[in-house]
Amino acid sequence: MKQINSAFISVFNKENLKPLISLLKKLKIKLYSSGGTKIELEKLGCQVTSVEEITEYPSILGGRVKTLHPKIFGGILYRRNLKSDLEDVKKYDIPNFDLVIVDLYPFEETVKNNANEDEIIEKIDIGGISLIRAAAKNFKDVLIISSKELIPKCIDVLQKNNGKTSLEERLFFAKKAFDISSNYDKNIFSWF
């Protein structure tokens, strides 16, 4: 079992967040977040460290580039049992992310709503899909929640285990994440 001590949260859809955030607060899990999600978490009474505080870089290109940074991805991808990874994390002052909660821009809905091409292109998620894939790849150490539909299951797991997760639970969520990411890419491919 692995204890969750910190969470990186960056979601487009902020529905269903409140019960999960309440649980994370109760479990004393340190929160990190980006832009609009950070504002929402602060409204829920959370203390949140922003992406910009970690990366020392602002969101740029109209929000197209926020989370794509070695300190964010390093905090997700480092192998907790590999000495060289632990040395890099220490050397470069990379935070630890045990839980990643990220969903994707609503590409499919935007297409269905007959949006124009520019609006559709802007709903092709880059940072979110990368965060999801990184966390799912490192399921041995990281729990990934990749859609609002998975939040109730996450709450159940964290409540049952008092903030700990088993390898089997992390693998379950990783499989869901790769299913979501592959379908997302298939929808983009079909549109093109």
mmCIF file with all atom_site columns, C-alpha atoms in Angstrom:
data_model
loop_
_atom_site.group_PDB
_atom_site.id
_atom_site.type_symbol
_atom_site.label_atom_id
_atom_site.label_alt_id
_atom_site.label_comp_id
_atom_site.label_asym_id
_atom_site.label_entity_id
_atom_site.label_seq_id
_atom_site.pdbx_PDB_ins_code
_atom_site.Cartn_x
_atom_site.Cartn_y
_atom_site.Cartn_z
_atom_site.occupancy
_atom_site.B_iso_or_equiv
_atom_site.pdbx_formal_charge
_atom_site.auth_seq_id
_atom_site.auth_comp_id
_atom_site.auth_asym_id
_atom_site.auth_atom_id
_atom_site.pdbx_PDB_model_num
ATOM 1   C CA . MET A 1 1   ? 0.000   0.000  0.000   1.00 0.00 ? 1   MET A CA 1
ATOM 2   C CA . LYS A 1 2   ? 1.199   3.501  -0.838  1.00 0.00 ? 2   LYS A CA 1
ATOM 3   C CA . GLN A 1 3   ? 0.229   6.564  1.166   1.00 0.00 ? 3   GLN A CA 1
ATOM 4   C CA . ILE A 1 4   ? -0.961  9.587  -0.794  1.00 0.00 ? 4   ILE A CA 1
ATOM 5   C CA . ASN A 1 5   ? 0.653   12.733 0.570   1.00 0.00 ? 5   ASN A CA 1
ATOM 6   C CA . SER A 1 6   ? 0.196   15.129 -2.335  1.00 0.00 ? 6   SER A CA 1
ATOM 7   C CA . ALA A 1 7   ? -2.126  15.666 -5.286  1.00 0.00 ? 7   ALA A CA 1
ATOM 8   C CA . PHE A 1 8   ? -1.848  17.558 -8.560  1.00 0.00 ? 8   PHE A CA 1
ATOM 9   C CA . ILE A 1 9   ? -5.287  18.694 -9.715  1.00 0.00 ? 9   ILE A CA 1
ATOM 10  C CA . SER A 1 10  ? -6.104  20.350 -13.038 1.00 0.00 ? 10  SER A CA 1
ATOM 11  C CA . VAL A 1 11  ? -9.640  19.825 -14.305 1.00 0.00 ? 11  VAL A CA 1
ATOM 12  C CA . PHE A 1 12  ? -11.823 21.390 -16.979 1.00 0.00 ? 12  PHE A CA 1
ATOM 13  C CA . ASN A 1 13  ? -15.024 20.019 -15.436 1.00 0.00 ? 13  ASN A CA 1
ATOM 14  C CA . LYS A 1 14  ? -15.217 21.072 -11.811 1.00 0.00 ? 14  LYS A CA 1
ATOM 15  C CA . GLU A 1 15  ? -18.464 19.197 -10.989 1.00 0.00 ? 15  GLU A CA 1
ATOM 16  C CA . ASN A 1 16  ? -18.209 16.515 -8.287  1.00 0.00 ? 16  ASN A CA 1
ATOM 17  C CA . LEU A 1 17  ? -14.959 17.968 -6.937  1.00 0.00 ? 17  LEU A CA 1
ATOM 18  C CA . LYS A 1 18  ? -16.293 19.103 -3.552  1.00 0.00 ? 18  LYS A CA 1
ATOM 19  C CA . PRO A 1 19  ? -16.658 15.685 -1.852  1.00 0.00 ? 19  PRO A CA 1
ATOM 20  C CA . LEU A 1 20  ? -13.242 14.558 -3.084  1.00 0.00 ? 20  LEU A CA 1
ATOM 21  C CA . ILE A 1 21  ? -11.562 17.800 -2.029  1.00 0.00 ? 21  ILE A CA 1
ATOM 22  C CA . SER A 1 22  ? -13.199 17.567 1.400   1.00 0.00 ? 22  SER A CA 1
ATOM 23  C CA . LEU A 1 23  ? -11.713 14.098 1.782   1.00 0.00 ? 23  LEU A CA 1
ATOM 24  C CA . LEU A 1 24  ? -8.260  15.232 0.607   1.00 0.00 ? 24  LEU A CA 1
ATOM 25  C CA . LYS A 1 25  ? -8.371  18.061 3.178   1.00 0.00 ? 25  LYS A CA 1
ATOM 26  C CA . LYS A 1 26  ? -9.389  15.611 5.915   1.00 0.00 ? 26  LYS A CA 1
ATOM 27  C CA . LEU A 1 27  ? -6.503  13.319 4.927   1.00 0.00 ? 27  LEU A CA 1
ATOM 28  C CA . LYS A 1 28  ? -4.111  16.324 5.013   1.00 0.00 ? 28  LYS A CA 1
ATOM 29  C CA . ILE A 1 29  ? -3.010  15.788 1.406   1.00 0.00 ? 29  ILE A CA 1
ATOM 30  C CA . LYS A 1 30  ? -0.972  18.693 0.019   1.00 0.00 ? 30  LYS A CA 1
ATOM 31  C CA . LEU A 1 31  ? -2.628  20.222 -3.065  1.00 0.00 ? 31  LEU A CA 1
ATOM 32  C CA . TYR A 1 32  ? -1.033  21.601 -6.212  1.00 0.00 ? 32  TYR A CA 1
ATOM 33  C CA . SER A 1 33  ? -3.034  23.057 -9.071  1.00 0.00 ? 33  SER A CA 1
ATOM 34  C CA . SER A 1 34  ? -3.251  25.252 -12.125 1.00 0.00 ? 34  SER A CA 1
ATOM 35  C CA . GLY A 1 35  ? -5.293  28.353 -13.015 1.00 0.00 ? 35  GLY A CA 1
ATOM 36  C CA . GLY A 1 36  ? -9.052  27.955 -12.775 1.00 0.00 ? 36  GLY A CA 1
ATOM 37  C CA . THR A 1 37  ? -8.828  24.773 -10.734 1.00 0.00 ? 37  THR A CA 1
ATOM 38  C CA . LYS A 1 38  ? -6.700  26.555 -8.136  1.00 0.00 ? 38  LYS A CA 1
ATOM 39  C CA . ILE A 1 39  ? -9.350  29.281 -7.821  1.00 0.00 ? 39  ILE A CA 1
ATOM 40  C CA . GLU A 1 40  ? -12.056 26.634 -7.370  1.00 0.00 ? 40  GLU A CA 1
ATOM 41  C CA . LEU A 1 41  ? -10.039 24.785 -4.721  1.00 0.00 ? 41  LEU A CA 1
ATOM 42  C CA . GLU A 1 42  ? -9.421  28.014 -2.825  1.00 0.00 ? 42  GLU A CA 1
ATOM 43  C CA . LYS A 1 43  ? -13.186 28.687 -2.873  1.00 0.00 ? 43  LYS A CA 1
ATOM 44  C CA . LEU A 1 44  ? -13.532 25.308 -1.143  1.00 0.00 ? 44  LEU A CA 1
ATOM 45  C CA . GLY A 1 45  ? -11.193 26.535 1.597   1.00 0.00 ? 45  GLY A CA 1
ATOM 46  C CA . CYS A 1 46  ? -8.026  24.770 0.465   1.00 0.00 ? 46  CYS A CA 1
ATOM 47  C CA . GLN A 1 47  ? -4.469  25.954 0.610   1.00 0.00 ? 47  GLN A CA 1
ATOM 48  C CA . VAL A 1 48  ? -3.055  25.297 -2.874  1.00 0.00 ? 48  VAL A CA 1
ATOM 49  C CA . THR A 1 49  ? 0.391   25.622 -4.397  1.00 0.00 ? 49  THR A CA 1
ATOM 50  C CA . SER A 1 50  ? 0.133   26.891 -7.966  1.00 0.00 ? 50  SER A CA 1
ATOM 51  C CA . VAL A 1 51  ? 1.905   25.492 -11.012 1.00 0.00 ? 51  VAL A CA 1
ATOM 52  C CA . GLU A 1 52  ? 3.589   28.876 -11.432 1.00 0.00 ? 52  GLU A CA 1
ATOM 53  C CA . GLU A 1 53  ? 5.085   28.635 -7.930  1.00 0.00 ? 53  GLU A CA 1
ATOM 54  C CA . ILE A 1 54  ? 6.633   25.279 -8.840  1.00 0.00 ? 54  ILE A CA 1
ATOM 55  C CA . THR A 1 55  ? 7.819   26.101 -12.362 1.00 0.00 ? 55  THR A CA 1
ATOM 56  C CA . GLU A 1 56  ? 8.585   29.798 -11.773 1.00 0.00 ? 56  GLU A CA 1
ATOM 57  C CA . TYR A 1 57  ? 6.983   30.285 -15.178 1.00 0.00 ? 57  TYR A CA 1
ATOM 58  C CA . PRO A 1 58  ? 3.606   31.830 -16.049 1.00 0.00 ? 58  PRO A CA 1
ATOM 59  C CA . SER A 1 59  ? 0.864   30.270 -18.135 1.00 0.00 ? 59  SER A CA 1
ATOM 60  C CA . ILE A 1 60  ? 1.669   31.353 -21.715 1.00 0.00 ? 60  ILE A CA 1
ATOM 61  C CA . LEU A 1 61  ? 0.205   31.382 -25.216 1.00 0.00 ? 61  LEU A CA 1
ATOM 62  C CA . GLY A 1 62  ? -3.317  32.037 -24.003 1.00 0.00 ? 62  GLY A CA 1
ATOM 63  C CA . GLY A 1 63  ? -3.207  29.066 -21.645 1.00 0.00 ? 63  GLY A CA 1
ATOM 64  C CA . ARG A 1 64  ? -1.880  26.599 -24.222 1.00 0.00 ? 64  ARG A CA 1
ATOM 65  C CA . VAL A 1 65  ? 1.236   26.036 -22.087 1.00 0.00 ? 65  VAL A CA 1
ATOM 66  C CA . LYS A 1 66  ? 0.790   25.757 -18.318 1.00 0.00 ? 66  LYS A CA 1
ATOM 67  C CA . THR A 1 67  ? 1.800   22.349 -17.042 1.00 0.00 ? 67  THR A CA 1
ATOM 68  C CA . LEU A 1 68  ? 4.318   21.197 -19.655 1.00 0.00 ? 68  LEU A CA 1
ATOM 69  C CA . HIS A 1 69  ? 7.407   21.511 -17.477 1.00 0.00 ? 69  HIS A CA 1
ATOM 70  C CA . PRO A 1 70  ? 10.053  19.102 -16.079 1.00 0.00 ? 70  PRO A CA 1
ATOM 71  C CA . LYS A 1 71  ? 9.140   19.965 -12.467 1.00 0.00 ? 71  LYS A CA 1
ATOM 72  C CA . ILE A 1 72  ? 5.524   18.912 -13.064 1.00 0.00 ? 72  ILE A CA 1
ATOM 73  C CA . PHE A 1 73  ? 6.244   15.813 -15.123 1.00 0.00 ? 73  PHE A CA 1
ATOM 74  C CA . GLY A 1 74  ? 9.247   14.903 -12.993 1.00 0.00 ? 74  GLY A CA 1
ATOM 75  C CA . GLY A 1 75  ? 7.015   14.962 -9.907  1.00 0.00 ? 75  GLY A CA 1
ATOM 76  C CA . ILE A 1 76  ? 4.701   12.466 -11.592 1.00 0.00 ? 76  ILE A CA 1
ATOM 77  C CA . LEU A 1 77  ? 7.129   10.241 -13.471 1.00 0.00 ? 77  LEU A CA 1
ATOM 78  C CA . TYR A 1 78  ? 10.002  9.702  -11.071 1.00 0.00 ? 78  TYR A CA 1
ATOM 79  C CA . ARG A 1 79  ? 10.400  6.152  -9.822  1.00 0.00 ? 79  ARG A CA 1
ATOM 80  C CA . ARG A 1 80  ? 10.281  6.201  -6.045  1.00 0.00 ? 80  ARG A CA 1
ATOM 81  C CA . ASN A 1 81  ? 12.540  3.150  -5.728  1.00 0.00 ? 81  ASN A CA 1
ATOM 82  C CA . LEU A 1 82  ? 15.277  4.249  -8.166  1.00 0.00 ? 82  LEU A CA 1
ATOM 83  C CA . LYS A 1 83  ? 18.243  5.976  -6.563  1.00 0.00 ? 83  LYS A CA 1
ATOM 84  C CA . SER A 1 84  ? 19.139  8.062  -9.635  1.00 0.00 ? 84  SER A CA 1
ATOM 85  C CA . ASP A 1 85  ? 15.538  9.356  -9.928  1.00 0.00 ? 85  ASP A CA 1
ATOM 86  C CA . LEU A 1 86  ? 15.533  10.256 -6.227  1.00 0.00 ? 86  LEU A CA 1
ATOM 87  C CA . GLU A 1 87  ? 18.819  12.114 -6.689  1.00 0.00 ? 87  GLU A CA 1
ATOM 88  C CA . ASP A 1 88  ? 17.373  14.078 -9.656  1.00 0.00 ? 88  ASP A CA 1
ATOM 89  C CA . VAL A 1 89  ? 14.254  14.986 -7.701  1.00 0.00 ? 89  VAL A CA 1
ATOM 90  C CA . LYS A 1 90  ? 16.385  16.317 -4.861  1.00 0.00 ? 90  LYS A CA 1
ATOM 91  C CA . LYS A 1 91  ? 18.890  18.081 -7.143  1.00 0.00 ? 91  LYS A CA 1
ATOM 92  C CA . TYR A 1 92  ? 16.228  19.898 -9.176  1.00 0.00 ? 92  TYR A CA 1
ATOM 93  C CA . ASP A 1 93  ? 13.812  20.519 -6.286  1.00 0.00 ? 93  ASP A CA 1
ATOM 94  C CA . ILE A 1 94  ? 10.989  18.543 -7.918  1.00 0.00 ? 94  ILE A CA 1
ATOM 95  C CA . PRO A 1 95  ? 7.817   18.090 -5.839  1.00 0.00 ? 95  PRO A CA 1
ATOM 96  C CA . ASN A 1 96  ? 6.181   14.724 -5.337  1.00 0.00 ? 96  ASN A CA 1
ATOM 97  C CA . PHE A 1 97  ? 2.746   13.981 -6.825  1.00 0.00 ? 97  PHE A CA 1
ATOM 98  C CA . ASP A 1 98  ? 1.142   10.744 -5.563  1.00 0.00 ? 98  ASP A CA 1
ATOM 99  C CA . LEU A 1 99  ? -2.317  11.517 -6.937  1.00 0.00 ? 99  LEU A CA 1
ATOM 100 C CA . VAL A 1 100 ? -3.098  13.204 -10.256 1.00 0.00 ? 100 VAL A CA 1
ATOM 101 C CA . ILE A 1 101 ? -6.639  14.370 -10.967 1.00 0.00 ? 101 ILE A CA 1
ATOM 102 C CA . VAL A 1 102 ? -6.937  15.629 -14.534 1.00 0.00 ? 102 VAL A CA 1
ATOM 103 C CA . ASP A 1 103 ? -9.694  15.537 -17.112 1.00 0.00 ? 103 ASP A CA 1
ATOM 104 C CA . LEU A 1 104 ? -9.667  16.559 -20.764 1.00 0.00 ? 104 LEU A CA 1
ATOM 105 C CA . TYR A 1 105 ? -11.069 19.480 -22.703 1.00 0.00 ? 105 TYR A CA 1
ATOM 106 C CA . PRO A 1 106 ? -14.484 18.541 -24.143 1.00 0.00 ? 106 PRO A CA 1
ATOM 107 C CA . PHE A 1 107 ? -13.340 17.957 -27.728 1.00 0.00 ? 107 PHE A CA 1
ATOM 108 C CA . GLU A 1 108 ? -16.191 15.636 -28.698 1.00 0.00 ? 108 GLU A CA 1
ATOM 109 C CA . GLU A 1 109 ? -18.875 17.943 -27.246 1.00 0.00 ? 109 GLU A CA 1
ATOM 110 C CA . THR A 1 110 ? -17.346 20.925 -29.038 1.00 0.00 ? 110 THR A CA 1
ATOM 111 C CA . VAL A 1 111 ? -17.520 19.078 -32.376 1.00 0.00 ? 111 VAL A CA 1
ATOM 112 C CA . LYS A 1 112 ? -21.137 17.986 -31.706 1.00 0.00 ? 112 LYS A CA 1
ATOM 113 C CA . ASN A 1 113 ? -22.078 21.608 -30.982 1.00 0.00 ? 113 ASN A CA 1
ATOM 114 C CA . ASN A 1 114 ? -21.033 22.582 -34.521 1.00 0.00 ? 114 ASN A CA 1
ATOM 115 C CA . ALA A 1 115 ? -18.280 24.883 -33.286 1.00 0.00 ? 115 ALA A CA 1
ATOM 116 C CA . ASN A 1 116 ? -16.000 26.487 -35.812 1.00 0.00 ? 116 ASN A CA 1
ATOM 117 C CA . GLU A 1 117 ? -12.619 24.982 -36.647 1.00 0.00 ? 117 GLU A CA 1
ATOM 118 C CA . ASP A 1 118 ? -10.628 27.324 -34.390 1.00 0.00 ? 118 ASP A CA 1
ATOM 119 C CA . GLU A 1 119 ? -12.817 26.490 -31.362 1.00 0.00 ? 119 GLU A CA 1
ATOM 120 C CA . ILE A 1 120 ? -12.479 22.778 -32.087 1.00 0.00 ? 120 ILE A CA 1
ATOM 121 C CA . ILE A 1 121 ? -8.686  23.010 -32.438 1.00 0.00 ? 121 ILE A CA 1
ATOM 122 C CA . GLU A 1 122 ? -8.442  24.787 -29.065 1.00 0.00 ? 122 GLU A CA 1
ATOM 123 C CA . LYS A 1 123 ? -10.291 21.875 -27.447 1.00 0.00 ? 123 LYS A CA 1
ATOM 124 C CA . ILE A 1 124 ? -7.526  19.448 -28.410 1.00 0.00 ? 124 ILE A CA 1
ATOM 125 C CA . ASP A 1 125 ? -5.965  18.909 -25.022 1.00 0.00 ? 125 ASP A CA 1
ATOM 126 C CA . ILE A 1 126 ? -2.171  18.735 -24.863 1.00 0.00 ? 126 ILE A CA 1
ATOM 127 C CA . GLY A 1 127 ? -1.180  19.231 -21.218 1.00 0.00 ? 127 GLY A CA 1
ATOM 128 C CA . GLY A 1 128 ? -4.075  17.197 -19.827 1.00 0.00 ? 128 GLY A CA 1
ATOM 129 C CA . ILE A 1 129 ? -3.523  14.188 -22.055 1.00 0.00 ? 129 ILE A CA 1
ATOM 130 C CA . SER A 1 130 ? 0.202   14.295 -21.266 1.00 0.00 ? 130 SER A CA 1
ATOM 131 C CA . LEU A 1 131 ? -0.429  14.449 -17.510 1.00 0.00 ? 131 LEU A CA 1
ATOM 132 C CA . ILE A 1 132 ? -2.882  11.548 -17.705 1.00 0.00 ? 132 ILE A CA 1
ATOM 133 C CA . ARG A 1 133 ? -0.487  9.387  -19.713 1.00 0.00 ? 133 ARG A CA 1
ATOM 134 C CA . ALA A 1 134 ? 2.452   10.212 -17.424 1.00 0.00 ? 134 ALA A CA 1
ATOM 135 C CA . ALA A 1 135 ? 0.518   9.329  -14.264 1.00 0.00 ? 135 ALA A CA 1
ATOM 136 C CA . ALA A 1 136 ? -0.898  6.152  -15.808 1.00 0.00 ? 136 ALA A CA 1
ATOM 137 C CA . LYS A 1 137 ? 2.567   5.100  -16.978 1.00 0.00 ? 137 LYS A CA 1
ATOM 138 C CA . ASN A 1 138 ? 3.852   5.475  -13.413 1.00 0.00 ? 138 ASN A CA 1
ATOM 139 C CA . PHE A 1 139 ? 0.918   3.601  -11.825 1.00 0.00 ? 139 PHE A CA 1
ATOM 140 C CA . LYS A 1 140 ? 3.329   1.729  -9.561  1.00 0.00 ? 140 LYS A CA 1
ATOM 141 C CA . ASP A 1 141 ? 3.711   4.978  -7.620  1.00 0.00 ? 141 ASP A CA 1
ATOM 142 C CA . VAL A 1 142 ? 0.882   7.288  -8.738  1.00 0.00 ? 142 VAL A CA 1
ATOM 143 C CA . LEU A 1 143 ? -2.916  7.155  -8.694  1.00 0.00 ? 143 LEU A CA 1
ATOM 144 C CA . ILE A 1 144 ? -4.530  8.783  -11.767 1.00 0.00 ? 144 ILE A CA 1
ATOM 145 C CA . ILE A 1 145 ? -8.142  9.992  -11.832 1.00 0.00 ? 145 ILE A CA 1
ATOM 146 C CA . SER A 1 146 ? -8.837  10.876 -15.456 1.00 0.00 ? 146 SER A CA 1
ATOM 147 C CA . SER A 1 147 ? -12.533 11.790 -15.529 1.00 0.00 ? 147 SER A CA 1
ATOM 148 C CA . LYS A 1 148 ? -15.270 13.105 -13.254 1.00 0.00 ? 148 LYS A CA 1
ATOM 149 C CA . GLU A 1 149 ? -17.015 9.720  -13.527 1.00 0.00 ? 149 GLU A CA 1
ATOM 150 C CA . LEU A 1 150 ? -14.110 8.117  -11.626 1.00 0.00 ? 150 LEU A CA 1
ATOM 151 C CA . ILE A 1 151 ? -14.244 10.521 -8.662  1.00 0.00 ? 151 ILE A CA 1
ATOM 152 C CA . PRO A 1 152 ? -16.771 8.456  -6.619  1.00 0.00 ? 152 PRO A CA 1
ATOM 153 C CA . LYS A 1 153 ? -14.607 5.323  -7.028  1.00 0.00 ? 153 LYS A CA 1
ATOM 154 C CA . CYS A 1 154 ? -11.540 7.343  -5.954  1.00 0.00 ? 154 CYS A CA 1
ATOM 155 C CA . ILE A 1 155 ? -13.378 8.572  -2.864  1.00 0.00 ? 155 ILE A CA 1
ATOM 156 C CA . ASP A 1 156 ? -14.328 4.976  -1.978  1.00 0.00 ? 156 ASP A CA 1
ATOM 157 C CA . VAL A 1 157 ? -10.729 3.778  -2.332  1.00 0.00 ? 157 VAL A CA 1
ATOM 158 C CA . LEU A 1 158 ? -9.250  6.629  -0.300  1.00 0.00 ? 158 LEU A CA 1
ATOM 159 C CA . GLN A 1 159 ? -11.866 6.343  2.458   1.00 0.00 ? 159 GLN A CA 1
ATOM 160 C CA . LYS A 1 160 ? -11.529 2.577  2.695   1.00 0.00 ? 160 LYS A CA 1
ATOM 161 C CA . ASN A 1 161 ? -7.731  2.732  2.939   1.00 0.00 ? 161 ASN A CA 1
ATOM 162 C CA . ASN A 1 162 ? -7.349  5.998  4.883   1.00 0.00 ? 162 ASN A CA 1
ATOM 163 C CA . GLY A 1 163 ? -5.478  7.674  2.011   1.00 0.00 ? 163 GLY A CA 1
ATOM 164 C CA . LYS A 1 164 ? -3.528  4.631  0.845   1.00 0.00 ? 164 LYS A CA 1
ATOM 165 C CA . THR A 1 165 ? -3.805  2.760  -2.455  1.00 0.00 ? 165 THR A CA 1
ATOM 166 C CA . SER A 1 166 ? -2.852  -0.728 -3.517  1.00 0.00 ? 166 SER A CA 1
ATOM 167 C CA . LEU A 1 167 ? -1.018  -1.605 -6.709  1.00 0.00 ? 167 LEU A CA 1
ATOM 168 C CA . GLU A 1 168 ? -4.195  -3.264 -8.014  1.00 0.00 ? 168 GLU A CA 1
ATOM 169 C CA . GLU A 1 169 ? -6.227  -0.102 -7.408  1.00 0.00 ? 169 GLU A CA 1
ATOM 170 C CA . ARG A 1 170 ? -3.633  2.083  -9.132  1.00 0.00 ? 170 ARG A CA 1
ATOM 171 C CA . LEU A 1 171 ? -3.541  -0.337 -12.067 1.00 0.00 ? 171 LEU A CA 1
ATOM 172 C CA . PHE A 1 172 ? -7.358  -0.217 -12.353 1.00 0.00 ? 172 PHE A CA 1
ATOM 173 C CA . PHE A 1 173 ? -7.285  3.595  -12.646 1.00 0.00 ? 173 PHE A CA 1
ATOM 174 C CA . ALA A 1 174 ? -4.311  3.484  -15.058 1.00 0.00 ? 174 ALA A CA 1
ATOM 175 C CA . LYS A 1 175 ? -6.249  1.185  -17.405 1.00 0.00 ? 175 LYS A CA 1
ATOM 176 C CA . LYS A 1 176 ? -9.198  3.587  -17.287 1.00 0.00 ? 176 LYS A CA 1
ATOM 177 C CA . ALA A 1 177 ? -6.838  6.471  -18.077 1.00 0.00 ? 177 ALA A CA 1
ATOM 178 C CA . PHE A 1 178 ? -5.385  4.762  -21.157 1.00 0.00 ? 178 PHE A CA 1
ATOM 179 C CA . ASP A 1 179 ? -8.909  3.862  -22.312 1.00 0.00 ? 179 ASP A CA 1
ATOM 180 C CA . ILE A 1 180 ? -9.947  7.512  -21.986 1.00 0.00 ? 180 ILE A CA 1
ATOM 181 C CA . SER A 1 181 ? -6.820  8.821  -23.704 1.00 0.00 ? 181 SER A CA 1
ATOM 182 C CA . SER A 1 182 ? -7.042  6.368  -26.617 1.00 0.00 ? 182 SER A CA 1
ATOM 183 C CA . ASN A 1 183 ? -10.724 7.186  -27.230 1.00 0.00 ? 183 ASN A CA 1
ATOM 184 C CA . TYR A 1 184 ? -9.945  10.901 -27.050 1.00 0.00 ? 184 TYR A CA 1
ATOM 185 C CA . ASP A 1 185 ? -7.231  10.563 -29.690 1.00 0.00 ? 185 ASP A CA 1
ATOM 186 C CA . LYS A 1 186 ? -9.507  8.384  -31.842 1.00 0.00 ? 186 LYS A CA 1
ATOM 187 C CA . ASN A 1 187 ? -12.164 11.138 -31.803 1.00 0.00 ? 187 ASN A CA 1
ATOM 188 C CA . ILE A 1 188 ? -9.591  13.746 -32.808 1.00 0.00 ? 188 ILE A CA 1
ATOM 189 C CA . PHE A 1 189 ? -8.314  11.479 -35.597 1.00 0.00 ? 189 PHE A CA 1
ATOM 190 C CA . SER A 1 190 ? -11.882 10.935 -36.855 1.00 0.00 ? 190 SER A CA 1
ATOM 191 C CA . TRP A 1 191 ? -12.547 14.679 -36.921 1.00 0.00 ? 191 TRP A CA 1
ATOM 192 C CA . PHE A 1 192 ? -9.374  15.344 -38.911 1.00 0.00 ? 192 PHE A CA 1
#
